[in-house]
């Protein structure tokens, strides 16, 4: 018999915790799905931005430092797209969190 290790997804757990506090309605379920998608998309974009800065720092190390490397690694097109996406995600998250807060204030339906 082998034991499978189940990985814990803190984002999923957080969404489930919020779901426990929201009314059991279709619009709340949809909101939770969108919220989770936005959070994952934002974290993915942040990872790309972090990767860009890591590459910039690596290019400054003695073994890799050259004019060509500096020009290549400084291409900002991808990171600027990801920052624009991140801005959009942050605005969507603000709206969705406000919607969730409003739903939490509503009296439970029976």
Short mmCIF file of N, CA and C in Angstrom, two decimals:
data_model
loop_
_atom_site.label_atom_id
_atom_site.label_comp_id
_atom_site.label_asym_id
_atom_site.label_seq_id
_atom_site.Cartn_x
_atom_site.Cartn_y
_atom_site.Cartn_z
N UNK A 1 0.84 -1.17 0.00
CA UNK A 1 0.00 0.00 0.00
C UNK A 1 0.89 1.23 0.00
N UNK A 2 0.61 2.16 -0.90
CA UNK A 2 1.37 3.40 -0.95
C UNK A 2 0.49 4.55 -0.52
N UNK A 3 1.09 5.47 0.16
CA UNK A 3 0.38 6.66 0.59
C UNK A 3 0.64 7.78 -0.39
N UNK A 4 -0.42 8.42 -0.81
CA UNK A 4 -0.26 9.59 -1.68
C UNK A 4 -0.21 10.84 -0.82
N UNK A 5 0.75 11.64 -1.09
CA UNK A 5 0.86 12.90 -0.37
C UNK A 5 -0.02 13.93 -1.09
N UNK A 6 -0.91 14.51 -0.38
CA UNK A 6 -1.80 15.51 -0.94
C UNK A 6 -1.20 16.88 -0.66
N UNK A 7 -0.98 17.63 -1.73
CA UNK A 7 -0.41 18.96 -1.53
C UNK A 7 -1.52 19.93 -1.13
N UNK A 8 -1.16 20.85 -0.30
CA UNK A 8 -2.09 21.84 0.19
C UNK A 8 -1.97 23.08 -0.69
N UNK A 9 -3.09 23.56 -1.15
CA UNK A 9 -3.13 24.76 -1.97
C UNK A 9 -3.72 25.88 -1.11
N UNK A 10 -2.85 26.76 -0.59
CA UNK A 10 -3.35 27.79 0.32
C UNK A 10 -4.35 28.74 -0.34
N UNK A 11 -4.20 29.00 -1.62
CA UNK A 11 -5.16 29.86 -2.31
C UNK A 11 -6.53 29.19 -2.34
N UNK A 12 -6.56 27.92 -2.71
CA UNK A 12 -7.82 27.18 -2.76
C UNK A 12 -8.45 27.14 -1.37
N UNK A 13 -7.64 26.91 -0.34
CA UNK A 13 -8.17 26.87 1.03
C UNK A 13 -8.78 28.22 1.41
N UNK A 14 -8.13 29.30 1.01
CA UNK A 14 -8.65 30.63 1.32
C UNK A 14 -9.98 30.88 0.62
N UNK A 15 -10.08 30.47 -0.62
CA UNK A 15 -11.33 30.63 -1.37
C UNK A 15 -12.43 29.80 -0.72
N UNK A 16 -12.11 28.59 -0.31
CA UNK A 16 -13.10 27.74 0.35
C UNK A 16 -13.55 28.36 1.67
N UNK A 17 -12.61 28.94 2.40
CA UNK A 17 -12.95 29.59 3.68
C UNK A 17 -13.91 30.76 3.43
N UNK A 18 -13.63 31.57 2.41
CA UNK A 18 -14.53 32.66 2.07
C UNK A 18 -15.89 32.09 1.66
N UNK A 19 -15.88 31.02 0.89
CA UNK A 19 -17.13 30.40 0.45
C UNK A 19 -18.02 29.97 1.60
N UNK A 20 -17.40 29.58 2.70
CA UNK A 20 -18.17 29.19 3.88
C UNK A 20 -18.90 30.38 4.50
N UNK A 21 -18.39 31.58 4.25
CA UNK A 21 -18.98 32.79 4.83
C UNK A 21 -19.99 33.46 3.90
N UNK A 22 -20.05 33.01 2.65
CA UNK A 22 -20.97 33.62 1.69
C UNK A 22 -22.26 32.81 1.63
N UNK A 23 -23.33 33.47 1.18
CA UNK A 23 -24.59 32.74 1.04
C UNK A 23 -24.45 31.64 -0.01
N UNK A 24 -25.19 30.59 0.14
CA UNK A 24 -25.17 29.47 -0.80
C UNK A 24 -26.06 29.82 -1.99
N UNK A 25 -25.48 30.58 -2.93
CA UNK A 25 -26.21 31.02 -4.11
C UNK A 25 -25.29 30.87 -5.32
N UNK A 26 -25.91 30.80 -6.48
CA UNK A 26 -25.13 30.64 -7.71
C UNK A 26 -24.19 31.81 -7.94
N UNK A 27 -24.66 33.04 -7.66
CA UNK A 27 -23.80 34.20 -7.91
C UNK A 27 -22.59 34.20 -6.98
N UNK A 28 -22.72 33.66 -5.78
CA UNK A 28 -21.58 33.56 -4.87
C UNK A 28 -20.57 32.54 -5.39
N UNK A 29 -21.06 31.44 -5.92
CA UNK A 29 -20.17 30.42 -6.49
C UNK A 29 -19.40 30.99 -7.68
N UNK A 30 -20.08 31.72 -8.53
CA UNK A 30 -19.43 32.34 -9.69
C UNK A 30 -18.39 33.35 -9.22
N UNK A 31 -18.75 34.14 -8.23
CA UNK A 31 -17.81 35.12 -7.69
C UNK A 31 -16.55 34.45 -7.16
N UNK A 32 -16.71 33.36 -6.44
CA UNK A 32 -15.56 32.63 -5.91
C UNK A 32 -14.67 32.09 -7.03
N UNK A 33 -15.28 31.59 -8.08
CA UNK A 33 -14.50 31.09 -9.23
C UNK A 33 -13.70 32.22 -9.87
N UNK A 34 -14.34 33.35 -10.10
CA UNK A 34 -13.64 34.48 -10.70
C UNK A 34 -12.54 35.00 -9.78
N UNK A 35 -12.82 35.06 -8.51
CA UNK A 35 -11.84 35.53 -7.54
C UNK A 35 -10.61 34.63 -7.54
N UNK A 36 -10.83 33.32 -7.54
CA UNK A 36 -9.70 32.39 -7.57
C UNK A 36 -8.91 32.54 -8.87
N UNK A 37 -9.61 32.65 -9.99
CA UNK A 37 -8.92 32.83 -11.27
C UNK A 37 -8.09 34.10 -11.28
N UNK A 38 -8.66 35.20 -10.79
CA UNK A 38 -7.93 36.46 -10.76
C UNK A 38 -6.70 36.39 -9.86
N UNK A 39 -6.85 35.76 -8.71
CA UNK A 39 -5.70 35.62 -7.80
C UNK A 39 -4.59 34.80 -8.44
N UNK A 40 -4.95 33.70 -9.09
CA UNK A 40 -3.94 32.87 -9.75
C UNK A 40 -3.27 33.63 -10.90
N UNK A 41 -4.07 34.36 -11.67
CA UNK A 41 -3.54 35.12 -12.79
C UNK A 41 -2.58 36.21 -12.28
N UNK A 42 -2.96 36.88 -11.20
CA UNK A 42 -2.10 37.90 -10.62
C UNK A 42 -0.80 37.33 -10.08
N UNK A 43 -0.90 36.21 -9.40
CA UNK A 43 0.32 35.57 -8.88
C UNK A 43 1.24 35.11 -10.00
N UNK A 44 0.65 34.62 -11.09
CA UNK A 44 1.44 34.21 -12.24
C UNK A 44 2.16 35.41 -12.85
N UNK A 45 1.46 36.53 -12.99
CA UNK A 45 2.07 37.75 -13.53
C UNK A 45 3.18 38.25 -12.61
N UNK A 46 2.94 38.19 -11.31
CA UNK A 46 3.98 38.59 -10.35
C UNK A 46 5.22 37.71 -10.49
N UNK A 47 5.01 36.44 -10.70
CA UNK A 47 6.13 35.52 -10.89
C UNK A 47 6.96 35.90 -12.11
N UNK A 48 6.29 36.30 -13.19
CA UNK A 48 7.01 36.73 -14.39
C UNK A 48 7.79 38.01 -14.14
N UNK A 49 7.21 38.94 -13.39
CA UNK A 49 7.91 40.18 -13.06
C UNK A 49 9.12 39.87 -12.18
N UNK A 50 8.94 39.02 -11.19
CA UNK A 50 10.05 38.63 -10.33
C UNK A 50 11.16 37.96 -11.14
N UNK A 51 10.77 37.10 -12.06
CA UNK A 51 11.74 36.42 -12.91
C UNK A 51 12.55 37.42 -13.74
N UNK A 52 11.88 38.43 -14.25
CA UNK A 52 12.57 39.47 -15.02
C UNK A 52 13.66 40.14 -14.18
N UNK A 53 13.32 40.51 -12.96
CA UNK A 53 14.29 41.16 -12.10
C UNK A 53 15.42 40.22 -11.69
N UNK A 54 15.09 38.96 -11.50
CA UNK A 54 16.13 37.96 -11.19
C UNK A 54 17.11 37.83 -12.35
N UNK A 55 16.58 37.84 -13.57
CA UNK A 55 17.45 37.77 -14.75
C UNK A 55 18.33 39.01 -14.87
N UNK A 56 17.77 40.17 -14.55
CA UNK A 56 18.57 41.40 -14.58
C UNK A 56 19.73 41.33 -13.59
N UNK A 57 19.45 40.86 -12.40
CA UNK A 57 20.49 40.74 -11.39
C UNK A 57 21.54 39.73 -11.82
N UNK A 58 21.10 38.61 -12.37
CA UNK A 58 22.04 37.58 -12.82
C UNK A 58 22.94 38.10 -13.94
N UNK A 59 22.42 38.97 -14.77
CA UNK A 59 23.21 39.51 -15.88
C UNK A 59 24.33 40.43 -15.39
N UNK A 60 24.24 40.89 -14.17
CA UNK A 60 25.25 41.79 -13.61
C UNK A 60 26.38 41.04 -12.91
N UNK A 61 26.29 39.74 -12.85
CA UNK A 61 27.34 38.94 -12.20
C UNK A 61 28.59 38.92 -13.07
N UNK A 62 29.75 38.77 -12.45
CA UNK A 62 31.01 38.84 -13.20
C UNK A 62 31.10 37.87 -14.38
N UNK A 63 30.65 36.66 -14.26
CA UNK A 63 30.79 35.68 -15.33
C UNK A 63 29.88 35.92 -16.52
N UNK A 64 28.85 36.70 -16.34
CA UNK A 64 27.89 36.91 -17.42
C UNK A 64 27.85 38.35 -17.92
N UNK A 65 28.55 39.23 -17.26
CA UNK A 65 28.48 40.66 -17.58
C UNK A 65 29.11 40.96 -18.93
N UNK A 66 28.30 41.45 -19.86
CA UNK A 66 28.78 41.87 -21.17
C UNK A 66 27.76 42.86 -21.74
N UNK A 67 28.17 43.69 -22.68
CA UNK A 67 27.20 44.62 -23.28
C UNK A 67 26.01 43.89 -23.91
N UNK A 68 26.29 42.79 -24.60
CA UNK A 68 25.21 42.04 -25.27
C UNK A 68 24.21 41.48 -24.24
N UNK A 69 24.73 40.92 -23.16
CA UNK A 69 23.86 40.38 -22.11
C UNK A 69 22.99 41.47 -21.51
N UNK A 70 23.58 42.63 -21.25
CA UNK A 70 22.80 43.72 -20.67
C UNK A 70 21.67 44.17 -21.59
N UNK A 71 21.94 44.24 -22.88
CA UNK A 71 20.90 44.63 -23.83
C UNK A 71 19.83 43.55 -23.93
N UNK A 72 20.25 42.30 -24.02
CA UNK A 72 19.29 41.19 -24.15
C UNK A 72 18.35 41.10 -22.95
N UNK A 73 18.90 41.17 -21.77
CA UNK A 73 18.10 40.96 -20.56
C UNK A 73 17.24 42.18 -20.22
N UNK A 74 17.59 43.32 -20.79
CA UNK A 74 16.81 44.52 -20.46
C UNK A 74 15.57 44.68 -21.33
N UNK A 75 15.29 43.74 -22.21
CA UNK A 75 14.08 43.81 -23.03
C UNK A 75 12.87 43.76 -22.11
N UNK A 76 12.16 44.85 -22.08
CA UNK A 76 11.07 44.99 -21.11
C UNK A 76 9.69 44.68 -21.67
N UNK A 77 9.59 44.27 -22.91
CA UNK A 77 8.28 44.06 -23.52
C UNK A 77 7.40 43.10 -22.73
N UNK A 78 7.92 41.94 -22.39
CA UNK A 78 7.12 40.96 -21.65
C UNK A 78 6.74 41.48 -20.27
N UNK A 79 7.70 42.04 -19.56
CA UNK A 79 7.41 42.47 -18.19
C UNK A 79 6.41 43.63 -18.20
N UNK A 80 6.46 44.51 -19.19
CA UNK A 80 5.49 45.59 -19.26
C UNK A 80 4.08 45.05 -19.54
N UNK A 81 3.98 44.03 -20.38
CA UNK A 81 2.67 43.40 -20.62
C UNK A 81 2.14 42.77 -19.34
N UNK A 82 3.03 42.12 -18.61
CA UNK A 82 2.61 41.46 -17.37
C UNK A 82 2.21 42.49 -16.31
N UNK A 83 2.92 43.63 -16.28
CA UNK A 83 2.54 44.69 -15.34
C UNK A 83 1.18 45.29 -15.69
N UNK A 84 0.90 45.46 -16.98
CA UNK A 84 -0.41 45.95 -17.40
C UNK A 84 -1.50 44.96 -17.01
N UNK A 85 -1.23 43.68 -17.21
CA UNK A 85 -2.18 42.65 -16.80
C UNK A 85 -2.38 42.69 -15.29
N UNK A 86 -1.29 42.85 -14.56
CA UNK A 86 -1.36 42.89 -13.10
C UNK A 86 -2.22 44.07 -12.64
N UNK A 87 -2.09 45.19 -13.29
CA UNK A 87 -2.91 46.35 -12.94
C UNK A 87 -4.39 46.02 -13.14
N UNK A 88 -4.71 45.38 -14.24
CA UNK A 88 -6.09 44.99 -14.53
C UNK A 88 -6.60 43.99 -13.48
N UNK A 89 -5.78 43.03 -13.14
CA UNK A 89 -6.17 42.03 -12.15
C UNK A 89 -6.43 42.68 -10.79
N UNK A 90 -5.58 43.62 -10.40
CA UNK A 90 -5.76 44.29 -9.12
C UNK A 90 -7.10 45.03 -9.08
N UNK A 91 -7.45 45.68 -10.18
CA UNK A 91 -8.73 46.38 -10.23
C UNK A 91 -9.91 45.40 -10.16
N UNK A 92 -9.79 44.28 -10.86
CA UNK A 92 -10.85 43.26 -10.80
C UNK A 92 -10.97 42.68 -9.39
N UNK A 93 -9.82 42.44 -8.75
CA UNK A 93 -9.85 41.89 -7.40
C UNK A 93 -10.52 42.85 -6.43
N UNK A 94 -10.25 44.11 -6.59
CA UNK A 94 -10.89 45.11 -5.72
C UNK A 94 -12.41 45.02 -5.86
N UNK A 95 -12.89 44.94 -7.09
CA UNK A 95 -14.33 44.85 -7.33
C UNK A 95 -14.90 43.55 -6.76
N UNK A 96 -14.21 42.46 -6.98
CA UNK A 96 -14.72 41.16 -6.50
C UNK A 96 -14.70 41.08 -4.97
N UNK A 97 -13.68 41.64 -4.36
CA UNK A 97 -13.61 41.62 -2.89
C UNK A 97 -14.75 42.47 -2.31
N UNK A 98 -15.04 43.58 -2.97
CA UNK A 98 -16.17 44.42 -2.52
C UNK A 98 -17.49 43.66 -2.66
N UNK A 99 -17.63 42.92 -3.76
CA UNK A 99 -18.85 42.12 -3.95
C UNK A 99 -18.96 41.06 -2.85
N UNK A 100 -17.85 40.41 -2.53
CA UNK A 100 -17.86 39.39 -1.47
C UNK A 100 -18.22 40.02 -0.13
N UNK A 101 -17.66 41.20 0.14
CA UNK A 101 -17.97 41.88 1.41
C UNK A 101 -19.46 42.19 1.49
N UNK A 102 -20.04 42.63 0.37
CA UNK A 102 -21.47 42.91 0.35
C UNK A 102 -22.30 41.66 0.60
N UNK A 103 -21.88 40.55 0.02
CA UNK A 103 -22.61 39.29 0.23
C UNK A 103 -22.51 38.82 1.67
N UNK A 104 -21.36 39.06 2.30
CA UNK A 104 -21.19 38.65 3.70
C UNK A 104 -22.11 39.43 4.62
N UNK A 105 -22.45 40.65 4.23
CA UNK A 105 -23.31 41.49 5.06
C UNK A 105 -24.78 41.11 4.95
N UNK A 106 -25.14 40.39 3.90
CA UNK A 106 -26.53 40.04 3.68
C UNK A 106 -26.96 38.96 4.68
N UNK A 107 -28.18 39.05 5.14
CA UNK A 107 -28.67 38.01 6.05
C UNK A 107 -28.77 36.68 5.31
N UNK A 108 -28.51 35.58 5.99
CA UNK A 108 -28.60 34.27 5.33
C UNK A 108 -30.03 33.99 4.88
N UNK A 109 -30.12 33.34 3.73
CA UNK A 109 -31.44 32.95 3.23
C UNK A 109 -31.75 31.53 3.68
N UNK A 110 -33.00 31.27 3.86
CA UNK A 110 -33.39 29.92 4.30
C UNK A 110 -34.13 29.18 3.24
#
